[in-house]
Structures are given as structure tokens and as C-alpha cells.
DNA sequence: CGAGTTTGACCTGCGC
DNA sequence: GCGCAGGTCAAACTCG
């Protein structure tokens, strides 16, 4: 599994957005794309690949001041809740952006959409979560090249662990949606701890709001069984650990990563 | 005083 | 070409 991780699953390598300029510059001066039509298509898909995370969150705001800086807010049509725009502040040139918006249908659901790839190393905790979202993006990009279906459910274990995970290629902007708003039966059975009972989060795990598509994730030893439980230590936030346990649990997160590796989709 | 947030203006893509 | 909506910028403001 280690070799496969090094070979083909480093998010930053699979997703060339790591080498892309910030979104604004990319928009003004898109890539030349002289390597052929197929490469150009893949690059365009990678640039626009997004991971959207839906989580129950009853608090007005999410504790995510670790490395995100808000740069704008807009009220979207059809949704009374404003959409907030954040960008990564770890590195000035980091192109990663995040959009946070509450669901118009259910105000307790928070929809966070990550776009881009970190151009700098991430803390282990953030890298761990980044690997998961990156894996989802990898699935998206891999599947989009061979299928034209819209909005199909993943046949991967992630669908079981992360909830109803869907891939959407609508509007020529491929997006992976990790729906964490509905507890999975497996988790309900296995997690009887006080944490599991409170699946509806009061705050998102720091890592969820800290990392997406980390190019350095593949080089960090977070794939072992001790990776996720260490999140709280690295982040210095108690809730990081508790939320990680709520959403995954050490055993399941490890199992998930290993199983996804076994199907050759991600490491 | 520096870092982060707010908010109105501006830019850009897209549909008609 | 025009208007709308989403996304970004940047000056003003807030906070520790």
C-alpha cells in the first residue's frame, strides 16, 4: 500500500492544480494547453475539481480560524444565508479556497466546498483529512474520464463510511459531495460513546476546515492506525480529536483508507 | 498596531 | 449586447 501511495495517489501529483496559479490569475490567463486535447481536458477538470462537505452544524459559525481567512461574502439567489469565501493563509500563494454556506432547506446543515490544492505542507491533522477529500476528488477525476453519468453514488467503501457520497459533473464542474448529515447505520451500531451520540456537530473538526487536496499528504505517515487519533494533539484542539472520532473513529478511518487502497482508486 | 472581518464596488462568465 | 449572478478586491472597520 505504501508503494501505491507513492506511485499514483499523491493528490498533488494526480491533481495538477497544485502547480496552477491562484484562481483569479488562472481565470485571467488560462493555461496554454499545448500538450493535446486530452491533457487539456484533464487539467481543466482538475482545476475545477471540488469537494463539498455537508455537515450538521447548529452553531452560527464554524471554528476554522487555523489557516483560513475570509475575503468575501455574498448572498446567493434562492438562499437567504450568505455564502462566505475563505482562502488559505498558510502560504500567500496557496490557491486553495473554501466556500461556506448553510443549506436553504435545512439551516442546520453547513455546506463547505473546497477548491484547489495546497502549495505548502500541512499539519498532520489537516493532511489526514486532506487525504480523504483528495481521495474523493481522485475518484471523481478517475470516474469522470470514463463515465458521463451525472450524480451517481460511489460503489466504494467511502459511501458507507462517509454517508451518501455522490459525484456530480453537472455544469461542467465536477464536485464530490461528502454528505455527513445522516448517520450511517454502521456508525450508529459501533459508536456508542458519548461522541457518537452527538453526531450532529457543534463545530467541525479543525482538519476538515484546514486541508483539502494536500500535495504533501502522501508523504506524511498518517495512513497508519495512529494517525487520526493524533489529530487533537497536533492541532491543540480537543474537539479535533473528538470530532474525528465521531466522524470516522480510528479503526474505521484506517479500514477505509486501506480498503480504498485495495480497490486501486486511492491510497 | 497588526491581523482578521465586513461590505460595497468591481470583474467575469453565462444565458437570453 | 444586455442583464444577472457568482466570485473577488480593497478600503474601512473591529478586535485582541
Coordinates of C-alpha atoms (C1' of nucleotides) in Angstrom, one line a residue:
Chain A
X1 CA 0.0 0.0 0.0
X2 CA 2.9 2.4 0.7
X3 CA 4.3 1.9 -2.8
X4 CA 0.9 2.6 -4.4
X5 CA 0.6 5.7 -2.3
X6 CA 3.9 6.9 -3.5
X7 CA 3.3 5.9 -7.1
X8 CA 0.0 7.3 -8.1
X9 CA -2.1 8.6 -5.3
X10 CA -0.2 11.7 -4.2
X11 CA -3.0 14.2 -4.5
X12 CA -0.7 16.9 -5.6
X13 CA 0.5 14.8 -8.4
X14 CA -2.8 13.5 -9.6
X15 CA -4.3 16.9 -9.4
X16 CA -2.2 19.2 -11.4
X17 CA -3.9 22.1 -9.8
X18 CA -1.0 22.0 -7.4
X19 CA 1.0 23.8 -10.0
X20 CA -1.7 26.1 -11.0
X21 CA -1.7 29.8 -10.2
X22 CA -4.4 31.2 -8.0
X23 CA -7.9 31.0 -9.3
X24 CA -8.0 34.7 -10.2
X25 CA -4.9 34.5 -12.3
X26 CA -6.0 31.3 -13.8
X27 CA -9.2 32.9 -14.8
X28 CA -7.5 35.8 -16.5
X29 CA -4.8 33.7 -18.1
X30 CA -5.8 30.1 -18.6
X31 CA -3.2 27.5 -19.2
X32 CA -1.8 27.2 -22.7
X33 CA -2.8 23.6 -23.0
X34 CA -0.4 22.7 -25.8
X35 CA 0.0 19.1 -24.7
X36 CA -3.0 17.7 -26.5
X37 CA -6.7 17.8 -26.1
X38 CA -6.9 15.0 -23.6
X39 CA -4.4 16.5 -21.3
X40 CA -6.1 19.9 -21.6
X41 CA -9.4 18.4 -20.6
X42 CA -7.9 16.6 -17.7
X43 CA -6.2 19.7 -16.5
X44 CA -9.4 21.7 -16.8
X45 CA -11.2 19.1 -14.8
X46 CA -8.5 19.0 -12.2
X47 CA -8.5 22.8 -11.9
X48 CA -12.2 22.8 -11.3
X49 CA -12.5 19.7 -9.2
X50 CA -14.2 20.5 -5.9
X51 CA -15.0 18.6 -2.7
X52 CA -18.2 19.7 -1.0
X53 CA -18.8 18.5 2.6
X54 CA -22.2 18.6 4.1
X55 CA -22.3 18.6 7.9
X56 CA -24.9 19.2 10.5
X57 CA -23.8 22.2 12.5
X58 CA -26.1 24.2 14.7
X59 CA -23.7 26.9 15.6
X60 CA -23.7 30.2 13.7
X61 CA -20.1 29.8 12.7
X62 CA -17.5 27.2 12.4
X63 CA -14.3 27.3 14.3
X64 CA -11.9 27.4 11.5
X65 CA -9.5 30.2 12.2
X66 CA -6.5 28.0 11.9
X67 CA -5.5 28.8 8.4
X68 CA -8.4 30.4 6.6
X69 CA -9.0 34.0 6.0
X70 CA -12.3 35.3 4.9
X71 CA -12.1 37.5 1.9
X72 CA -15.7 37.9 0.9
X73 CA -19.4 37.2 1.5
X74 CA -22.2 37.1 -0.9
X75 CA -25.9 36.3 -0.7
X76 CA -26.8 33.7 -3.3
X77 CA -30.0 33.7 -5.2
X78 CA -32.5 31.3 -3.6
X79 CA -30.7 31.0 -0.4
X80 CA -31.2 33.6 2.4
X81 CA -28.0 32.6 4.0
X82 CA -24.9 34.4 2.8
X83 CA -22.1 32.4 1.3
X84 CA -18.7 33.1 2.8
X85 CA -15.5 32.9 0.9
X86 CA -12.2 31.9 2.5
X87 CA -8.7 31.4 1.3
X88 CA -5.7 29.6 2.8
X89 CA -3.4 31.9 4.7
X90 CA -0.6 29.5 5.5
X91 CA 1.1 30.4 2.3
X92 CA 0.4 33.7 0.5
X93 CA 0.5 31.9 -2.9
X94 CA -1.7 29.0 -1.8
X95 CA -4.5 28.8 -4.3
X96 CA -6.9 26.8 -2.1
X97 CA -10.3 28.4 -1.5
X98 CA -13.2 27.5 0.6
X99 CA -16.9 28.4 0.4
X100 CA -19.1 28.0 3.4
X101 CA -22.9 28.2 3.1
X102 CA -25.8 27.0 5.0
X103 CA -28.4 24.8 3.2
X104 CA -31.5 26.7 2.3
X105 CA -33.7 23.7 3.1
X106 CA -32.1 22.9 6.4
X107 CA -30.4 25.7 8.2
X108 CA -28.6 23.3 10.4
X109 CA -26.7 21.8 7.5
X110 CA -23.4 23.5 6.7
X111 CA -22.1 23.0 3.2
X112 CA -18.4 23.6 2.8
X113 CA -16.8 23.4 -0.6
X114 CA -13.1 23.2 -1.1
X115 CA -11.4 24.1 -4.3
X116 CA -7.7 23.9 -5.3
X117 CA -4.6 22.3 -3.9
X118 CA -2.4 23.4 -1.1
X119 CA 1.0 24.5 -2.3
X120 CA 2.6 24.0 1.1
X121 CA 3.0 21.3 3.7
X122 CA 0.0 20.8 6.0
X123 CA -0.1 19.9 9.7
X124 CA -0.6 16.2 10.1
X125 CA -4.2 16.6 11.2
X126 CA -5.1 18.7 8.2
X127 CA -3.2 16.5 5.9
X128 CA -5.1 13.5 7.1
X129 CA -8.4 15.0 6.3
X130 CA -7.0 16.4 3.1
X131 CA -6.1 12.9 2.1
X132 CA -9.7 11.8 2.4
X133 CA -11.1 14.7 0.4
X134 CA -8.3 14.3 -2.0
X135 CA -9.2 10.7 -2.4
X136 CA -12.7 11.7 -3.2
X137 CA -11.5 14.2 -5.8
X138 CA -9.3 11.5 -7.3
X139 CA -12.3 9.2 -7.6
X140 CA -14.1 12.0 -9.3
X141 CA -11.4 12.6 -11.8
X142 CA -10.9 9.0 -12.4
X143 CA -14.5 8.3 -12.9
X144 CA -15.3 11.3 -15.0
X145 CA -13.0 10.2 -17.7
X146 CA -14.8 7.0 -18.3
X147 CA -18.3 7.8 -17.5
X148 CA -20.7 10.5 -18.5
X149 CA -23.3 9.8 -15.8
X150 CA -24.4 12.6 -13.6
X151 CA -24.8 12.3 -9.9
X152 CA -24.1 8.6 -9.3
X153 CA -23.3 7.1 -5.9
X154 CA -19.9 5.7 -5.3
X155 CA -19.5 2.0 -5.1
X156 CA -16.6 2.5 -2.7
X157 CA -16.4 1.9 1.0
X158 CA -16.4 5.7 1.4
X159 CA -20.1 5.7 0.6
X160 CA -20.6 3.6 3.7
X161 CA -18.3 5.5 6.0
X162 CA -18.9 9.0 4.9
X163 CA -22.5 8.7 4.2
X164 CA -24.3 9.2 0.9
X165 CA -21.2 10.3 -1.1
X166 CA -22.1 11.5 -4.6
X167 CA -20.2 12.6 -7.6
X168 CA -21.7 15.3 -9.7
X169 CA -20.4 16.6 -13.0
X170 CA -23.2 19.0 -13.6
X171 CA -22.4 22.3 -15.1
X172 CA -19.0 21.1 -16.2
X173 CA -17.7 21.5 -12.8
X174 CA -17.1 18.1 -11.2
X175 CA -17.8 18.1 -7.5
X176 CA -17.6 15.4 -4.9
X177 CA -20.1 15.7 -2.1
X178 CA -19.4 14.1 1.2
X179 CA -22.7 14.1 2.9
X180 CA -22.1 13.8 6.7
X181 CA -25.6 14.9 7.6
X182 CA -27.1 11.5 8.0
X183 CA -25.5 9.0 10.4
X184 CA -24.7 5.7 8.9
X185 CA -26.1 2.5 10.4
X186 CA -22.6 1.1 10.8
X187 CA -21.5 4.0 12.8
X188 CA -24.6 4.0 14.9
X189 CA -24.0 0.5 15.8
X190 CA -20.4 0.7 16.5
X191 CA -20.1 4.0 18.2
X192 CA -22.0 4.1 21.5
X193 CA -19.7 6.6 23.1
X194 CA -21.0 10.0 24.1
X195 CA -19.2 11.3 21.0
X196 CA -21.1 9.0 18.7
X197 CA -24.4 10.1 20.2
X198 CA -23.7 13.6 19.2
X199 CA -23.1 13.1 15.6
X200 CA -24.6 16.5 14.8
X201 CA -21.6 18.6 15.2
X202 CA -21.4 21.8 17.2
X203 CA -18.2 22.6 15.4
X204 CA -16.4 21.0 12.5
X205 CA -13.2 19.2 13.1
X206 CA -10.4 21.6 12.6
X207 CA -8.9 19.4 10.0
X208 CA -12.0 19.5 7.8
X209 CA -11.7 23.2 7.6
X210 CA -8.0 23.2 7.3
X211 CA -7.0 20.9 4.5
X212 CA -8.1 19.8 1.1
X213 CA -6.1 18.2 -1.7
X214 CA -2.8 18.4 0.1
X215 CA 0.0 17.7 -2.2
X216 CA 2.2 16.7 0.7
X217 CA -0.3 14.4 2.2
X218 CA 1.1 11.4 0.5
X219 CA 4.5 11.9 2.2
X220 CA 3.1 12.0 5.7
X221 CA 2.7 9.0 7.8
X222 CA -0.9 9.5 8.6
X223 CA -2.1 6.3 7.0
X224 CA -1.3 4.2 10.0
X225 CA -3.8 3.4 12.7
X226 CA -2.5 6.1 15.0
X227 CA -2.8 8.9 12.5
X228 CA -6.3 10.2 13.2
X229 CA -6.3 9.9 16.9
X230 CA -3.3 12.1 16.9
X231 CA -5.2 14.9 15.3
X232 CA -6.1 16.6 18.5
X233 CA -2.5 16.6 19.7
X234 CA -1.2 18.2 16.6
X235 CA -3.9 20.8 16.4
X236 CA -4.1 21.6 20.1
X237 CA -7.9 21.5 19.9
X238 CA -9.7 18.9 21.9
X239 CA -12.6 18.9 19.6
X240 CA -10.4 18.0 16.7
X241 CA -9.9 14.6 18.2
X242 CA -13.5 14.1 19.4
X243 CA -14.9 15.1 16.1
X244 CA -12.5 12.9 14.2
X245 CA -13.6 10.0 16.3
X246 CA -17.2 10.9 15.8
X247 CA -16.9 11.0 12.1
X248 CA -14.5 8.2 11.5
X249 CA -13.0 6.5 14.5
X250 CA -9.5 5.2 14.4
X251 CA -10.4 1.7 13.3
X252 CA -12.7 2.8 10.6
X253 CA -10.6 5.5 9.1
X254 CA -7.8 3.1 8.8
X255 CA -10.0 0.5 7.4
X256 CA -11.4 2.9 4.9
X257 CA -8.0 4.0 3.7
X258 CA -6.8 0.5 3.4
X259 CA -9.8 -0.7 1.6
X260 CA -9.8 2.1 -0.8
X261 CA -6.2 1.3 -1.5
X262 CA -7.2 -2.3 -2.2
X263 CA -9.5 -1.2 -5.0
X264 CA -6.8 0.8 -6.6
X265 CA -8.6 4.0 -6.5
X266 CA -6.8 5.9 -3.8
X267 CA -4.2 5.1 -1.3
Chain B
dC1 C1' -0.6 48.1 15.8
dG2 C1' -1.2 44.0 13.2
dA3 C1' -4.3 40.5 11.8
dG4 C1' -8.7 39.4 10.5
dT5 C1' -13.6 40.8 9.2
dT6 C1' -17.1 43.4 6.9
dT7 C1' -19.1 45.2 2.9
dG8 C1' -19.9 47.9 -1.2
dA9 C1' -17.8 48.1 -5.7
dC10 C1' -16.0 45.8 -9.5
dC11 C1' -15.0 41.9 -12.6
dT12 C1' -16.2 37.9 -15.3
dG13 C1' -18.9 34.2 -17.2
dC14 C1' -23.2 32.8 -18.9
dG15 C1' -27.9 32.8 -20.6
dC16 C1' -31.2 35.2 -23.3
Chain C
dG1 C1' -25.3 43.5 -26.5
dC2 C1' -27.5 43.3 -22.1
dG3 C1' -28.6 41.9 -17.6
dC4 C1' -28.0 38.7 -13.9
dA5 C1' -25.5 36.1 -10.6
dG6 C1' -21.3 34.4 -8.7
dG7 C1' -16.7 35.5 -7.3
dT8 C1' -13.1 38.8 -6.0
dC9 C1' -11.0 43.1 -4.5
dA10 C1' -9.8 46.5 -1.3
dA11 C1' -10.8 50.2 1.9
dA12 C1' -12.9 50.8 6.3
dC13 C1' -13.7 48.8 10.5
dT14 C1' -13.1 45.7 14.6
dC15 C1' -10.7 43.2 17.9
dG16 C1' -7.0 41.5 20.9

